[in-house]
CSV table of C-alpha atoms in Angstrom, one decimal:
chain,number,residue,atom,x,y,z
A,1,MET,CA,-81.2,126.4,63.9
A,2,ARG,CA,-78.6,127.7,66.4
A,3,LEU,CA,-79.5,131.1,67.9
A,4,PRO,CA,-76.7,133.8,67.9
A,5,PRO,CA,-75.1,134.4,71.4
A,6,HIS,CA,-76.8,137.0,73.6
A,7,ILE,CA,-74.8,140.2,73.7
A,8,LEU,CA,-75.3,142.2,76.9
A,9,VAL,CA,-75.0,146.0,76.5
A,10,VAL,CA,-74.3,148.1,79.6
A,11,ASN,CA,-73.9,151.9,79.5
A,12,GLY,CA,-74.0,151.6,75.7
A,13,ILE,CA,-71.0,149.3,75.8
A,14,LYS,CA,-71.1,145.7,74.6
A,15,VAL,CA,-69.9,143.3,77.2
A,16,ARG,CA,-67.1,141.3,75.6
A,17,ARG,CA,-64.9,138.8,77.4
A,18,PRO,CA,-65.9,139.8,81.0
A,19,VAL,CA,-63.5,138.6,83.7
A,20,PHE,CA,-64.7,136.7,86.8
A,21,LEU,CA,-62.5,136.1,89.8
A,22,ILE,CA,-63.2,132.9,91.6
A,23,GLY,CA,-61.9,130.9,94.5
A,24,ALA,CA,-62.5,129.8,98.1
A,25,PRO,CA,-63.1,132.5,100.7
A,26,HIS,CA,-59.9,134.4,101.6
A,27,SER,CA,-58.1,132.9,98.6
A,28,GLY,CA,-57.2,136.4,97.3
A,29,THR,CA,-59.9,137.1,94.7
A,30,ASP,CA,-60.5,140.5,96.5
A,31,LEU,CA,-56.8,141.3,96.0
A,32,LEU,CA,-57.0,140.6,92.3
A,33,ALA,CA,-60.2,142.6,92.0
A,34,ARG,CA,-58.4,145.6,93.6
A,35,ALA,CA,-55.6,145.2,91.0
A,36,LEU,CA,-58.0,145.0,88.1
A,37,LYS,CA,-60.0,148.0,89.3
A,38,ARG,CA,-56.7,150.1,88.9
A,39,SER,CA,-56.1,148.7,85.5
A,40,PRO,CA,-56.9,150.8,82.4
A,41,GLY,CA,-60.4,150.3,80.9
A,42,PHE,CA,-61.6,147.9,83.6
A,43,HIS,CA,-64.9,148.3,85.5
A,44,VAL,CA,-64.8,145.7,88.2
A,45,THR,CA,-67.4,145.3,90.9
A,46,MET,CA,-67.2,143.5,94.2
A,47,GLY,CA,-70.1,142.4,96.3
A,48,ARG,CA,-73.0,144.4,94.8
A,49,ALA,CA,-76.3,143.3,96.3
A,50,SER,CA,-77.8,142.4,92.9
A,51,VAL,CA,-75.1,139.8,92.3
A,52,ALA,CA,-74.8,138.6,95.9
A,53,HIS,CA,-78.5,137.7,96.1
A,54,VAL,CA,-78.3,135.6,93.0
A,55,VAL,CA,-75.0,133.9,93.9
A,56,TYR,CA,-76.2,132.9,97.4
A,57,ALA,CA,-79.6,131.7,96.0
A,58,PHE,CA,-77.7,129.4,93.7
A,59,ALA,CA,-75.4,128.3,96.6
A,60,ARG,CA,-78.3,127.4,98.8
A,61,LYS,CA,-80.2,125.6,96.1
A,62,PRO,CA,-77.8,124.5,93.3
A,63,SER,CA,-80.7,123.2,91.2
A,64,ILE,CA,-81.8,126.8,90.5
A,65,GLY,CA,-78.7,127.2,88.4
A,66,GLN,CA,-79.9,124.4,86.1
A,67,THR,CA,-83.1,126.1,85.3
A,68,SER,CA,-83.8,127.9,82.0
A,69,GLY,CA,-84.1,131.2,83.7
A,70,ALA,CA,-80.8,131.1,85.6
A,71,VAL,CA,-78.8,132.6,82.8
A,72,ARG,CA,-81.1,135.6,82.3
A,73,VAL,CA,-81.2,136.2,86.1
A,74,MET,CA,-77.4,136.3,86.2
A,75,ARG,CA,-77.1,138.6,83.2
A,76,ASP,CA,-79.6,141.0,84.7
A,77,ALA,CA,-77.9,141.0,88.1
A,78,LEU,CA,-74.5,141.8,86.5
A,79,ALA,CA,-76.0,144.4,84.2
A,80,GLU,CA,-77.4,146.2,87.2
A,81,SER,CA,-74.1,145.9,89.0
A,82,TRP,CA,-72.1,147.2,86.1
A,83,GLN,CA,-74.3,150.3,85.5
A,84,VAL,CA,-72.5,153.6,86.0
A,85,LEU,CA,-74.9,156.0,87.6
A,86,ALA,CA,-74.5,159.1,89.7
A,87,ARG,CA,-74.8,157.2,92.9
A,88,SER,CA,-73.6,153.8,91.8
A,89,CYS,CA,-70.9,153.3,94.4
A,90,GLY,CA,-73.4,153.9,97.2
A,91,GLN,CA,-74.7,150.4,96.6
A,92,CYS,CA,-71.3,148.8,96.7
A,93,ALA,CA,-69.6,147.1,99.6
A,94,GLU,CA,-67.1,149.2,101.6
A,95,SER,CA,-64.2,147.1,100.2
A,96,CYS,CA,-65.2,147.9,96.7
A,97,ARG,CA,-65.5,151.6,97.3
A,98,GLU,CA,-62.2,151.7,99.1
A,99,ALA,CA,-60.5,149.8,96.2
A,100,GLY,CA,-61.9,152.3,93.8
A,101,GLY,CA,-60.7,155.2,95.9
A,102,VAL,CA,-64.3,156.5,96.4
A,103,THR,CA,-65.1,158.5,99.5
A,104,GLY,CA,-68.7,159.3,98.5
A,105,THR,CA,-71.4,157.4,96.5
A,106,GLY,CA,-69.5,157.5,93.3
A,107,PRO,CA,-69.3,156.6,90.5
A,108,CYS,CA,-65.7,155.2,90.7
A,109,VAL,CA,-65.2,155.1,86.9
A,110,SER,CA,-66.3,157.1,83.9
A,111,ALA,CA,-68.5,155.2,81.5
A,112,GLY,CA,-66.5,156.7,78.6
A,113,ASP,CA,-63.3,155.0,79.9
A,114,ILE,CA,-64.7,151.5,80.1
A,115,THR,CA,-63.6,148.8,77.7
A,116,ARG,CA,-63.9,145.7,79.8
A,117,PHE,CA,-66.1,144.5,82.7
A,118,GLY,CA,-65.4,142.1,85.5
A,119,ASP,CA,-66.6,141.0,88.9
A,120,GLY,CA,-64.8,139.8,92.0
A,121,SER,CA,-67.8,139.3,94.3
A,122,PRO,CA,-67.3,136.7,97.1
A,123,ASP,CA,-68.3,133.1,96.2
A,124,LEU,CA,-68.7,133.5,92.5
A,125,LEU,CA,-67.2,130.1,92.1
A,126,TYR,CA,-70.5,128.5,93.0
A,127,SER,CA,-72.1,130.2,89.9
A,128,ALA,CA,-69.3,129.5,87.5
A,129,HIS,CA,-71.3,127.3,85.2
A,130,VAL,CA,-74.1,129.8,85.0
A,131,LEU,CA,-71.6,132.6,84.3
A,132,LEU,CA,-70.1,130.6,81.4
A,133,GLN,CA,-73.6,130.0,79.9
A,134,ALA,CA,-74.4,133.7,80.3
A,135,PHE,CA,-71.1,134.8,78.8
A,136,PRO,CA,-69.6,132.1,76.6
A,137,ASP,CA,-66.5,134.2,75.9
A,138,ALA,CA,-65.9,135.0,79.6
A,139,ARG,CA,-62.4,134.7,81.2
A,140,PHE,CA,-62.0,133.1,84.6
A,141,VAL,CA,-59.1,133.7,87.0
A,142,GLN,CA,-59.2,131.3,89.9
A,143,LEU,CA,-57.0,131.6,93.0
A,144,ILE,CA,-55.7,128.7,95.0
A,145,ARG,CA,-54.4,129.2,98.5
A,146,ASP,CA,-53.1,127.0,101.3
A,147,GLY,CA,-56.3,125.8,103.0
A,148,ARG,CA,-54.8,126.4,106.5
A,149,ASP,CA,-54.4,130.1,105.7
A,150,VAL,CA,-57.9,130.2,104.2
A,151,VAL,CA,-59.4,128.7,107.4
A,152,ALA,CA,-57.4,131.1,109.5
A,153,GLY,CA,-58.9,134.0,107.5
A,154,MET,CA,-62.4,132.6,107.6
A,155,LEU,CA,-62.2,132.3,111.4
A,156,ASP,CA,-61.5,136.0,111.7
A,157,ASP,CA,-64.3,136.9,109.3
A,158,PRO,CA,-67.8,137.3,110.8
A,159,ALA,CA,-69.4,137.2,107.4
A,160,CYS,CA,-68.0,133.8,106.7
A,161,LEU,CA,-68.8,132.5,110.2
A,162,ALA,CA,-72.4,133.7,109.8
A,163,TRP,CA,-73.0,131.0,107.2
A,164,PHE,CA,-72.3,128.3,109.8
A,165,LYS,CA,-75.2,129.3,112.0
A,166,PRO,CA,-78.1,126.8,112.0
A,167,VAL,CA,-80.5,129.6,111.2
A,168,MET,CA,-78.8,130.0,107.8
A,169,LEU,CA,-80.0,126.5,106.8
A,170,THR,CA,-83.4,126.9,105.3
A,171,GLU,CA,-85.9,124.7,103.5
A,172,GLN,CA,-84.3,126.0,100.3
A,173,THR,CA,-80.9,124.4,101.2
A,174,GLU,CA,-80.2,121.4,98.9
A,175,PHE,CA,-77.7,118.5,99.2
A,176,PRO,CA,-75.2,117.8,97.9
A,177,ASN,CA,-74.2,121.4,98.7
A,178,PRO,CA,-70.7,122.5,97.5
A,179,PHE,CA,-71.1,125.8,99.2
A,180,LEU,CA,-71.2,124.2,102.7
A,181,GLY,CA,-69.0,121.3,101.6
A,182,VAL,CA,-71.6,118.8,102.7
A,183,ASN,CA,-72.1,116.0,100.2
A,184,LYS,CA,-75.2,114.3,101.7
A,185,ASP,CA,-78.1,115.4,103.8
A,186,GLU,CA,-77.4,112.6,106.2
A,187,HIS,CA,-74.1,114.2,107.0
A,188,LEU,CA,-75.8,117.4,108.0
A,189,GLU,CA,-76.1,116.6,111.7
A,190,ARG,CA,-72.4,115.8,111.9
A,191,TRP,CA,-71.7,119.1,110.1
A,192,LYS,CA,-73.8,121.0,112.7
A,193,GLY,CA,-71.7,119.6,115.5
A,194,MET,CA,-68.4,120.5,113.9
A,195,PRO,CA,-66.3,123.4,115.2
A,196,ALA,CA,-66.0,126.4,112.8
A,197,ALA,CA,-62.5,125.3,111.8
A,198,GLY,CA,-63.9,122.0,110.5
A,199,LYS,CA,-66.7,123.7,108.6
A,200,SER,CA,-64.3,126.2,107.1
A,201,ALA,CA,-62.0,123.3,106.0
A,202,LEU,CA,-65.0,121.6,104.3
A,203,ARG,CA,-65.7,124.8,102.4
A,204,TRP,CA,-62.1,125.1,101.2
A,205,ARG,CA,-62.0,121.4,100.3
A,206,SER,CA,-65.1,121.7,98.2
A,207,ALA,CA,-63.9,124.9,96.5
A,208,VAL,CA,-60.6,123.4,95.4
A,209,ARG,CA,-62.4,120.3,94.1
A,210,MET,CA,-64.7,122.6,92.0
A,211,SER,CA,-61.7,124.5,90.8
A,212,ALA,CA,-60.0,121.3,89.7
A,213,GLU,CA,-63.2,120.4,87.7
A,214,LEU,CA,-63.1,123.8,86.0
A,215,ARG,CA,-59.5,123.2,85.1
A,216,ARG,CA,-60.5,119.9,83.5
A,217,THR,CA,-63.4,121.3,81.5
A,218,LEU,CA,-62.5,124.9,80.4
A,219,PRO,CA,-60.0,125.6,77.7
A,220,GLU,CA,-56.7,127.3,78.5
A,221,GLU,CA,-57.7,130.5,76.8
A,222,GLN,CA,-60.6,130.9,79.2
A,223,LEU,CA,-59.2,129.9,82.6
A,224,LEU,CA,-56.1,130.9,84.4
A,225,THR,CA,-55.2,129.4,87.8
A,226,LEU,CA,-52.9,131.4,90.1
A,227,ARG,CA,-51.5,130.6,93.5
A,228,TYR,CA,-52.0,133.2,96.2
A,229,GLU,CA,-48.5,132.5,97.5
A,230,ASP,CA,-47.0,133.3,94.1
A,231,LEU,CA,-49.1,136.4,93.7
A,232,VAL,CA,-47.9,137.8,97.0
A,233,LEU,CA,-44.3,136.5,97.1
A,234,LYS,CA,-43.5,136.8,93.4
A,235,PRO,CA,-45.9,139.5,92.1
A,236,ALA,CA,-44.1,140.4,88.9
A,237,PRO,CA,-44.2,137.0,87.1
A,238,SER,CA,-47.8,136.4,88.4
A,239,VAL,CA,-49.0,139.7,87.1
A,240,ALA,CA,-47.2,139.2,83.8
A,241,MET,CA,-49.1,135.9,83.4
A,242,LEU,CA,-52.4,137.6,84.2
A,243,ALA,CA,-51.7,140.5,81.8
A,244,GLU,CA,-50.9,138.1,79.0
A,245,PHE,CA,-54.0,136.0,79.8
A,246,LEU,CA,-56.3,139.1,79.8
A,247,GLU,CA,-54.4,140.8,77.0
A,248,THR,CA,-54.2,144.0,79.0
A,249,ARG,CA,-51.9,145.9,81.4
A,250,VAL,CA,-52.6,145.0,85.1
A,251,SER,CA,-51.6,147.2,88.0
A,252,LYS,CA,-49.5,145.4,90.7
A,253,VAL,CA,-49.3,148.3,93.1
A,254,VAL,CA,-51.8,146.8,95.5
A,255,LEU,CA,-49.8,143.6,95.8
A,256,TYR,CA,-47.1,145.5,97.6
A,257,ASP,CA,-49.4,146.9,100.2
A,258,THR,CA,-48.3,146.2,103.8
A,259,GLY,CA,-51.9,145.1,104.6
A,260,VAL,CA,-51.9,142.2,102.2
A,261,PRO,CA,-52.5,139.0,104.3
A,262,ARG,CA,-49.2,137.2,104.6
A,263,VAL,CA,-48.4,133.7,103.5
A,264,GLY,CA,-48.2,131.2,106.4
A,265,ALA,CA,-50.3,133.2,108.8
A,266,TRP,CA,-51.9,130.0,109.9
A,267,ARG,CA,-48.8,129.1,111.9
A,268,ALA,CA,-49.7,131.8,114.4
A,269,LYS,CA,-53.5,131.7,114.1
A,270,LEU,CA,-54.3,127.9,114.0
A,271,ARG,CA,-53.3,125.9,117.0
A,272,GLY,CA,-54.0,122.6,118.7
A,273,PRO,CA,-57.4,121.0,117.9
A,274,ASP,CA,-58.3,123.5,115.1
A,275,LEU,CA,-55.1,122.8,113.1
A,276,GLU,CA,-55.4,119.0,113.6
A,277,LEU,CA,-59.0,119.1,112.4
A,278,VAL,CA,-58.3,121.2,109.3
A,279,GLU,CA,-55.4,118.9,108.3
A,280,LYS,CA,-57.6,115.9,108.9
A,281,VAL,CA,-60.6,117.2,106.9
A,282,ALA,CA,-58.6,118.6,104.0
A,283,ARG,CA,-55.5,116.3,104.1
A,284,GLU,CA,-56.0,114.9,100.6
A,285,GLU,CA,-56.4,118.3,98.9
A,286,LEU,CA,-53.5,119.9,101.0
A,287,LYS,CA,-51.3,117.0,99.9
A,288,ARG,CA,-52.4,117.1,96.2
A,289,LEU,CA,-51.7,120.8,96.0
A,290,GLY,CA,-48.3,120.5,97.7
A,291,TYR,CA,-49.3,122.4,100.9
A,292,VAL,CA,-49.2,119.6,103.4
A,293,ASN,CA,-45.4,119.5,103.4
A,294,SER,CA,-45.0,123.2,103.9
A,295,ARG,CA,-45.3,122.8,107.7
A,296,PRO,CA,-41.9,122.3,109.3
């Protein structure tokens, strides 16, 4: 006998068709999260500790995501993240509070206005299969961006670079490890000796491979793939696609912000050996996605 699907209730609201934003670091998931936070009825969280702890536990040790308790742990983490309490926003990352226009501890949204939940926490991609089991009706929006721009962004981000320190590799780290982009443990010593640009390229390469696998396995009604370049350079049609996919109005105001990372920033930020290494490590994926020929 098949059991009925679990229905999560948060703030007295049934969680239906939650939206998860996924992609490699600096691919634009934070930008989409900002847009959805300004869209009517949406309660979107970004980087709450309850979710981050679970996501990075799964990233370090992918086998945890295959255990029977993984789904419950993920549901509980998101339920905690989505709760609207008097001081909810005090537990959020600064980027989330800023996106919600909160100057204090919150909350950034009224529980009575919520009709839809979502999460745009960093690195959700590595928990996508658990999220799908936890919420079979979930909608995923994945962002693809030129790997050279992604690497340039990662090299300017201390939080990303921190993962490349040897101390971050614990006994819990398993291989193959999509999060690090390392397929076999015997490749670990080579990985340790790589410059940060190479490690960043490995992460991007692994992320786009995972995105391609999701594209092959999830039905069209559950997964939308957008390119960062289209989102920034042609916001109107990209937002229209997103609105149709999510069946809701989506704000595009944040996409016109002057602070949005520009397309092609790698040309000024990646030079010499770093650029050569990135294009060597990720050449196949850059070519497959049509980015390799964008360099004049």
